[in-house]
Short mmCIF file of C-alpha atoms and ligand atoms in Angstrom, two decimals:
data_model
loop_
_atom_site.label_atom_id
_atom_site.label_comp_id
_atom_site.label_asym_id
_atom_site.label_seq_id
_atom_site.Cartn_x
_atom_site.Cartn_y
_atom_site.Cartn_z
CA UNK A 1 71.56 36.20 -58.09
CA UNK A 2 70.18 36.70 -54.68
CA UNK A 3 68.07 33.35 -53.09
CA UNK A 4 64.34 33.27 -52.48
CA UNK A 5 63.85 32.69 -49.09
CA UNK A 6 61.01 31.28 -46.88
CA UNK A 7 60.65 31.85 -43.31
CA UNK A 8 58.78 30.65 -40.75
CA UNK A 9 58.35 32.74 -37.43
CA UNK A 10 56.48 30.70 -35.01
CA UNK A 11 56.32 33.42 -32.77
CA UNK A 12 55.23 32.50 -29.25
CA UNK A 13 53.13 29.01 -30.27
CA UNK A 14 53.28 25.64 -30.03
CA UNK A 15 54.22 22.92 -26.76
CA UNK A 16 56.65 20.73 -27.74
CA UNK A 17 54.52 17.67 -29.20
CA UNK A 18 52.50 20.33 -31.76
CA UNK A 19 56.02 21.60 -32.42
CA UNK A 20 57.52 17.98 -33.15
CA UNK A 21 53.91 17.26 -35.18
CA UNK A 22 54.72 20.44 -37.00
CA UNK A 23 58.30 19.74 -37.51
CA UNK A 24 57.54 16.34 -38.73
CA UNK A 25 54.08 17.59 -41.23
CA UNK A 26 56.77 19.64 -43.17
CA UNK A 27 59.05 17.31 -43.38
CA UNK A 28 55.83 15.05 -44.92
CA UNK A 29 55.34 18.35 -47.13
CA UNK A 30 58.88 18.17 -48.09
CA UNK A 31 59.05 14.81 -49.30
CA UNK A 32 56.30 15.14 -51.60
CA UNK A 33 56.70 18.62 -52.71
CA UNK A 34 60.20 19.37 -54.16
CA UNK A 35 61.26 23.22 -53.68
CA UNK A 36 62.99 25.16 -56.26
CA UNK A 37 66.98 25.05 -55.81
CA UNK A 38 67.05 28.34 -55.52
CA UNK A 39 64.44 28.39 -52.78
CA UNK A 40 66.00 28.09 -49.20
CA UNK A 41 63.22 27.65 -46.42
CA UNK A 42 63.67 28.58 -42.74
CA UNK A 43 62.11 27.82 -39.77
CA UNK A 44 62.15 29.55 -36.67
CA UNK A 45 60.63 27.83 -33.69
CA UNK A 46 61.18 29.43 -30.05
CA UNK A 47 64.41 28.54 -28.46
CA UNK A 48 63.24 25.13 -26.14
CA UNK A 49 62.40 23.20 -29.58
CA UNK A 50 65.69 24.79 -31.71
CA UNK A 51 67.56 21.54 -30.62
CA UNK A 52 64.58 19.11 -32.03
CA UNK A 53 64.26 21.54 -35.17
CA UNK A 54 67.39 21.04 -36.42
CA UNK A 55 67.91 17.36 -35.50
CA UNK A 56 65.14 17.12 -38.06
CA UNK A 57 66.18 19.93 -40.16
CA UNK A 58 69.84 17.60 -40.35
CA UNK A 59 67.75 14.82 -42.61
CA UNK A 60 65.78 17.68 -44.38
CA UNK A 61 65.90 20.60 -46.57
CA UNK A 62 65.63 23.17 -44.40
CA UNK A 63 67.78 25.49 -41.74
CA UNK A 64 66.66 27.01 -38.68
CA UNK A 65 67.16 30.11 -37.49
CA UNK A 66 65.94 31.41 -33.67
CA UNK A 67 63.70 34.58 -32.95
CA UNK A 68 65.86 36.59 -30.69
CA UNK A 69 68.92 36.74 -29.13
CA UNK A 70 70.94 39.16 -26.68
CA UNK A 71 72.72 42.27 -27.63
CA UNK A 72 75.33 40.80 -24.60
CA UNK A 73 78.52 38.33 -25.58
CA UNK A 74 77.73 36.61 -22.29
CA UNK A 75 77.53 36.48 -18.26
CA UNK A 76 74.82 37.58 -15.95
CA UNK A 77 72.01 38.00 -18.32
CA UNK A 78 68.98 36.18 -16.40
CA UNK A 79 66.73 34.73 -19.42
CA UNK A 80 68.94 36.20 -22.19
CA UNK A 81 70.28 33.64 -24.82
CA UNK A 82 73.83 34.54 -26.46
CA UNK A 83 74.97 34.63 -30.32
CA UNK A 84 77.31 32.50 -29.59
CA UNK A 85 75.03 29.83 -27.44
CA UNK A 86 73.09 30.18 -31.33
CA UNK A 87 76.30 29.56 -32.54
CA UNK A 88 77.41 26.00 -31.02
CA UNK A 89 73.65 24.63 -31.70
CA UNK A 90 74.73 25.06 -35.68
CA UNK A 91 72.21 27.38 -36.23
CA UNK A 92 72.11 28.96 -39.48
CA UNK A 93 70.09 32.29 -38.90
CA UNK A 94 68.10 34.81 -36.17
CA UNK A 95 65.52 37.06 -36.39
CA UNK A 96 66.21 40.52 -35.32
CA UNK A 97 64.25 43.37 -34.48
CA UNK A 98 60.37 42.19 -35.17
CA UNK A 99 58.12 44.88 -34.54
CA UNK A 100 56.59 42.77 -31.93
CA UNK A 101 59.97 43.30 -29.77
CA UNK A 102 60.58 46.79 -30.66
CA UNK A 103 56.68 47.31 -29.27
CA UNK A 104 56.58 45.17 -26.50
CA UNK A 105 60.00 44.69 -24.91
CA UNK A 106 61.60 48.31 -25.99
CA UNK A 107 63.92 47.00 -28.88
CA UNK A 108 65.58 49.95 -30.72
CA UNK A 109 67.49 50.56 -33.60
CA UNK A 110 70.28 50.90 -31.41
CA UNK A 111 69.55 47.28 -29.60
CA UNK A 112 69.22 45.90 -33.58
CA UNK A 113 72.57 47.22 -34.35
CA UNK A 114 74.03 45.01 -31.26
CA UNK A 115 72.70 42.14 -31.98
CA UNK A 116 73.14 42.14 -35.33
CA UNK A 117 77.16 42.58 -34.45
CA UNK A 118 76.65 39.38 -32.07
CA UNK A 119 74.90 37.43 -34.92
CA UNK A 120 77.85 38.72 -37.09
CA UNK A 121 80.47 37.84 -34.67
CA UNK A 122 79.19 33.91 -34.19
CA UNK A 123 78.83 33.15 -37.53
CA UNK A 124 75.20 33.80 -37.69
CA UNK A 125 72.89 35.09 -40.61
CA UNK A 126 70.81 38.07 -39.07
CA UNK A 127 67.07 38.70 -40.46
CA UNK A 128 66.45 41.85 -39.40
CA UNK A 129 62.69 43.23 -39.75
CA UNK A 130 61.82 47.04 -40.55
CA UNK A 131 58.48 48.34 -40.97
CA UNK A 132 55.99 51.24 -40.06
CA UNK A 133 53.03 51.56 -38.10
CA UNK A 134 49.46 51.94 -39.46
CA UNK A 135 49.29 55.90 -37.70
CA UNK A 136 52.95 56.38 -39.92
CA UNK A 137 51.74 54.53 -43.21
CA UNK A 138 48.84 57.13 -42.59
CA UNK A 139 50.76 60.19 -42.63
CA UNK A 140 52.61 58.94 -45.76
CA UNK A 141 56.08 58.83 -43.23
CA UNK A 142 56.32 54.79 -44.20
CA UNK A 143 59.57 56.16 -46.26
CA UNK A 144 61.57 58.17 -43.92
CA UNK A 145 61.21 55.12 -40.70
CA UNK A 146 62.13 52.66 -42.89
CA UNK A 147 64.79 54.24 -44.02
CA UNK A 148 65.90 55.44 -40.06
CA UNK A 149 65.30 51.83 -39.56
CA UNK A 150 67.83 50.07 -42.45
CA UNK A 151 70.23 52.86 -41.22
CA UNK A 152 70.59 52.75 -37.53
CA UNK A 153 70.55 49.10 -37.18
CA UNK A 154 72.52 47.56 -40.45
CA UNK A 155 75.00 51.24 -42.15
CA UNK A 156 77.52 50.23 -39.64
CA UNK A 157 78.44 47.63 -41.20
CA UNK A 158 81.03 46.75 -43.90
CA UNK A 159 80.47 45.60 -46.72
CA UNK A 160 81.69 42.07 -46.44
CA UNK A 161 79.42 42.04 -43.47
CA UNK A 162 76.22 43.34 -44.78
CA UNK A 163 76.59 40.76 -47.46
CA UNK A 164 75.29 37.86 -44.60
CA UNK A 165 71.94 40.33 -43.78
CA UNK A 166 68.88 39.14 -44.79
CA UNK A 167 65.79 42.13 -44.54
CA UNK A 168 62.38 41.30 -43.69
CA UNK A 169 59.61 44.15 -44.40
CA UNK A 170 57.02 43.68 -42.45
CA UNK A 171 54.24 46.69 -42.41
CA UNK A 172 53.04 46.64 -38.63
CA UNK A 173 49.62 47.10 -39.94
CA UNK A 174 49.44 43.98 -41.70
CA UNK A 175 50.97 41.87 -38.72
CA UNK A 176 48.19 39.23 -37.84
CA UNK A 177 45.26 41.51 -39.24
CA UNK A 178 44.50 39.53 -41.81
CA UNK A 179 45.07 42.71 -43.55
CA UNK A 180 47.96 42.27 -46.38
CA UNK A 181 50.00 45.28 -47.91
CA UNK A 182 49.15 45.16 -51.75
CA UNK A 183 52.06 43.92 -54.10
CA UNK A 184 52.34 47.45 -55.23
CA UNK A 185 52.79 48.83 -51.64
CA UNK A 186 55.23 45.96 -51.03
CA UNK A 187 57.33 46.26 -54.30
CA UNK A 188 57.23 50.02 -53.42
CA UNK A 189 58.76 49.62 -50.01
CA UNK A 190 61.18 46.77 -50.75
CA UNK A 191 62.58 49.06 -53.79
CA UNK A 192 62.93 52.37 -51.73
CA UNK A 193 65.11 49.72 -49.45
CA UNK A 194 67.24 48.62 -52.51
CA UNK A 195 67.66 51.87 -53.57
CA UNK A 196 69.02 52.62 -50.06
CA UNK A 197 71.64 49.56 -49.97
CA UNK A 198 72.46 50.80 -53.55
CA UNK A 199 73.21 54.30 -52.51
CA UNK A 200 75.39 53.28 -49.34
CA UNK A 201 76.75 49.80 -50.52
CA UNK A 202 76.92 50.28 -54.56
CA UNK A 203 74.55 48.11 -57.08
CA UNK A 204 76.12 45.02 -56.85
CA UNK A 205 76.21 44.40 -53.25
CA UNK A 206 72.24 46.18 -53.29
CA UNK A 207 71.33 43.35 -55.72
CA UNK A 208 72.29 40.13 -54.00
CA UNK A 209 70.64 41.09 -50.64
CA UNK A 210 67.20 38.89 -49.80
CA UNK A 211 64.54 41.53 -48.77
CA UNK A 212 61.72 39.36 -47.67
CA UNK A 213 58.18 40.54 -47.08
CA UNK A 214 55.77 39.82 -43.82
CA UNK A 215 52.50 40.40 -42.46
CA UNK A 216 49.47 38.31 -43.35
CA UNK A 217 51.64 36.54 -45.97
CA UNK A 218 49.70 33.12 -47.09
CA UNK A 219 49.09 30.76 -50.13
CA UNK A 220 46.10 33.09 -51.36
CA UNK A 221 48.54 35.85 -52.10
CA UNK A 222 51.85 34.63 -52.02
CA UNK A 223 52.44 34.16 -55.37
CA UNK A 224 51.33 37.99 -56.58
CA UNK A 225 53.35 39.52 -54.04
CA UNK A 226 56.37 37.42 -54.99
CA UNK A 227 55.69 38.23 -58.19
CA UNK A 228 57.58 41.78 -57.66
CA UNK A 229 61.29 42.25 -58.61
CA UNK A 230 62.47 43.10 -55.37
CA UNK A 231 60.25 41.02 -53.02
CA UNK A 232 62.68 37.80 -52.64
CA UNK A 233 60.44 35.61 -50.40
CA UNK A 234 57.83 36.05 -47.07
CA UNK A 235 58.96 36.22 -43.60
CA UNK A 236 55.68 34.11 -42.17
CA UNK A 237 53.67 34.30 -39.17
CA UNK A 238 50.19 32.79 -38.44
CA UNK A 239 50.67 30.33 -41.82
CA UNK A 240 54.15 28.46 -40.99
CA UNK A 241 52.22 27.10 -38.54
CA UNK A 242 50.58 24.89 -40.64
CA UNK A 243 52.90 22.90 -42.56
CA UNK A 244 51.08 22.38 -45.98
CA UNK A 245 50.38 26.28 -45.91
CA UNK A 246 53.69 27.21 -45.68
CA UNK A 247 55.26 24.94 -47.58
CA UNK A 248 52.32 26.38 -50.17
CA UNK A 249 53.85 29.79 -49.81
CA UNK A 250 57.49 28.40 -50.79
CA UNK A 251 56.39 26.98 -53.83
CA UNK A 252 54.82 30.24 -54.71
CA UNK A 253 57.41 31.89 -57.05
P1 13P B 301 51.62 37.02 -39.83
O1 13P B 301 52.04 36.24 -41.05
O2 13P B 301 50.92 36.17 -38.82
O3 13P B 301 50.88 38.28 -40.19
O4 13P B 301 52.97 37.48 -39.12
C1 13P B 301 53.98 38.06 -39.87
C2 13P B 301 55.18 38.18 -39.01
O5 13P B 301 55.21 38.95 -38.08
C3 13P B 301 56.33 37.31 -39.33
O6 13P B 301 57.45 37.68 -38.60
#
């Protein structure tokens, strides 16, 4: 059966002693609070404290994954950071495709194809995010992106490959609002997606993939929206940044 997963997307926060506090406060968490086995927890810090994170994460339960990384092997990049740098730091995963880089720095479907091929190539688990904005979820068209999304970035792939993908919903609307989608909305979603690995990949393959959901995700309502058949864990924001929140949310299923 497919793993319950936890992740923590620090986004753009933290200097390096909150990030070593923060590093440290779950590790506290962790020693007092045993996970599930079947729960794997992830943190994501930005790329200058990867090398601290999993130092720590080496004595710990926990893997780290980064937030970005180049759609380029390597070379004359300025500022990029390459799968395969990810890849000799022992890094376990890598977000892909947030809606905050599709908005801000012009990150496509097509761009999320690449770099999940890079991720692929180096070893690397890709969590790629897919979700709609509030003006689609208004015109009822939440359906038809997602499903553009899940097919331009990830129906290349094989099967064997598609096996290492984990997917993160994450409604745009519910990004940092404060404003979560309701279990039902979620379970809707992260079923339509199923149904779309099931159609394309066959049942089996459809059933062990982790879809994750995101977007005002915390201890309040973890638990109800993890409830749902096909929501395997929370891609978090604005509560992994507090440790005994988010390890809260991990012991929520
Ligand atoms: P928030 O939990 O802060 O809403 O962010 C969700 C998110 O974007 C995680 O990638």
């Amino acid at each position: 059966m497919r793993k319950h997963i936890v992740a923590g997307n620090w986004k753009m926060n933290c200097t390096f002693n909150e990030a070593d506090d923060l590093i440290n406060g779950i590790m506290e968490q962790l020693e007092q609070k045993e996970l599930p086995r079947d729960t794997k927890l992830i943190v994501c810090p930005p790329f200058p404290y990867l090398e601290m994170t999993t130092d720590y994460a080496n004595d710990s339960y926990f893997m780290v994954g980064a937030q970005n990384v180049s759609d380029q092997e390597k070379g004359a990049y300025t500022g990029e950071v390459s799968a395969e740098m990810l890849e000799s730091m022992e890094l376990d995963y890598c977000i892909v495709g947030h809606s905050e880089r599709r908005a801000y720095y012009g990150e496509t479907n097509k761009t999320v194809a690449a770099k999940v091929d890079q991720l692929l190539k180096h070893g690397l688990k890709p969590i790629v995010c897919v979700g709609e904005v509030l003006e689609e979820r208004e015109a009822n068209r939440q359906f038809e992106v997602v499903k553009q999304q899940v097919e331009e970035g990830l129906f290349h792939l094989s099967a064997e490959q598609m096996k290492e993908v984990v997917i993160a919903y994450e409604p745009v609307w519910a990004i940092g609002t404060g404003k979560t989608a309701t279990p039902e909305q979620a379970q809707e979603i992260h079923h339509y997606i199923r149904t779309l690995l099931t159609e394309k990949y066959g049942k089996e393959l459809a059933e062990e993939i982790s879809i994750l959901y995101g977007g005002s995700c915390k201890p309040s309502n973890a638990k109800e929206l993890f409830a749902n058949t096909d929501v395997d864990g929370g891609l978090i924001g604005g509560a992994s940044l507090k440790a005994e929140d988010f390890i809260a949310i991990a012991l929520s299923f």
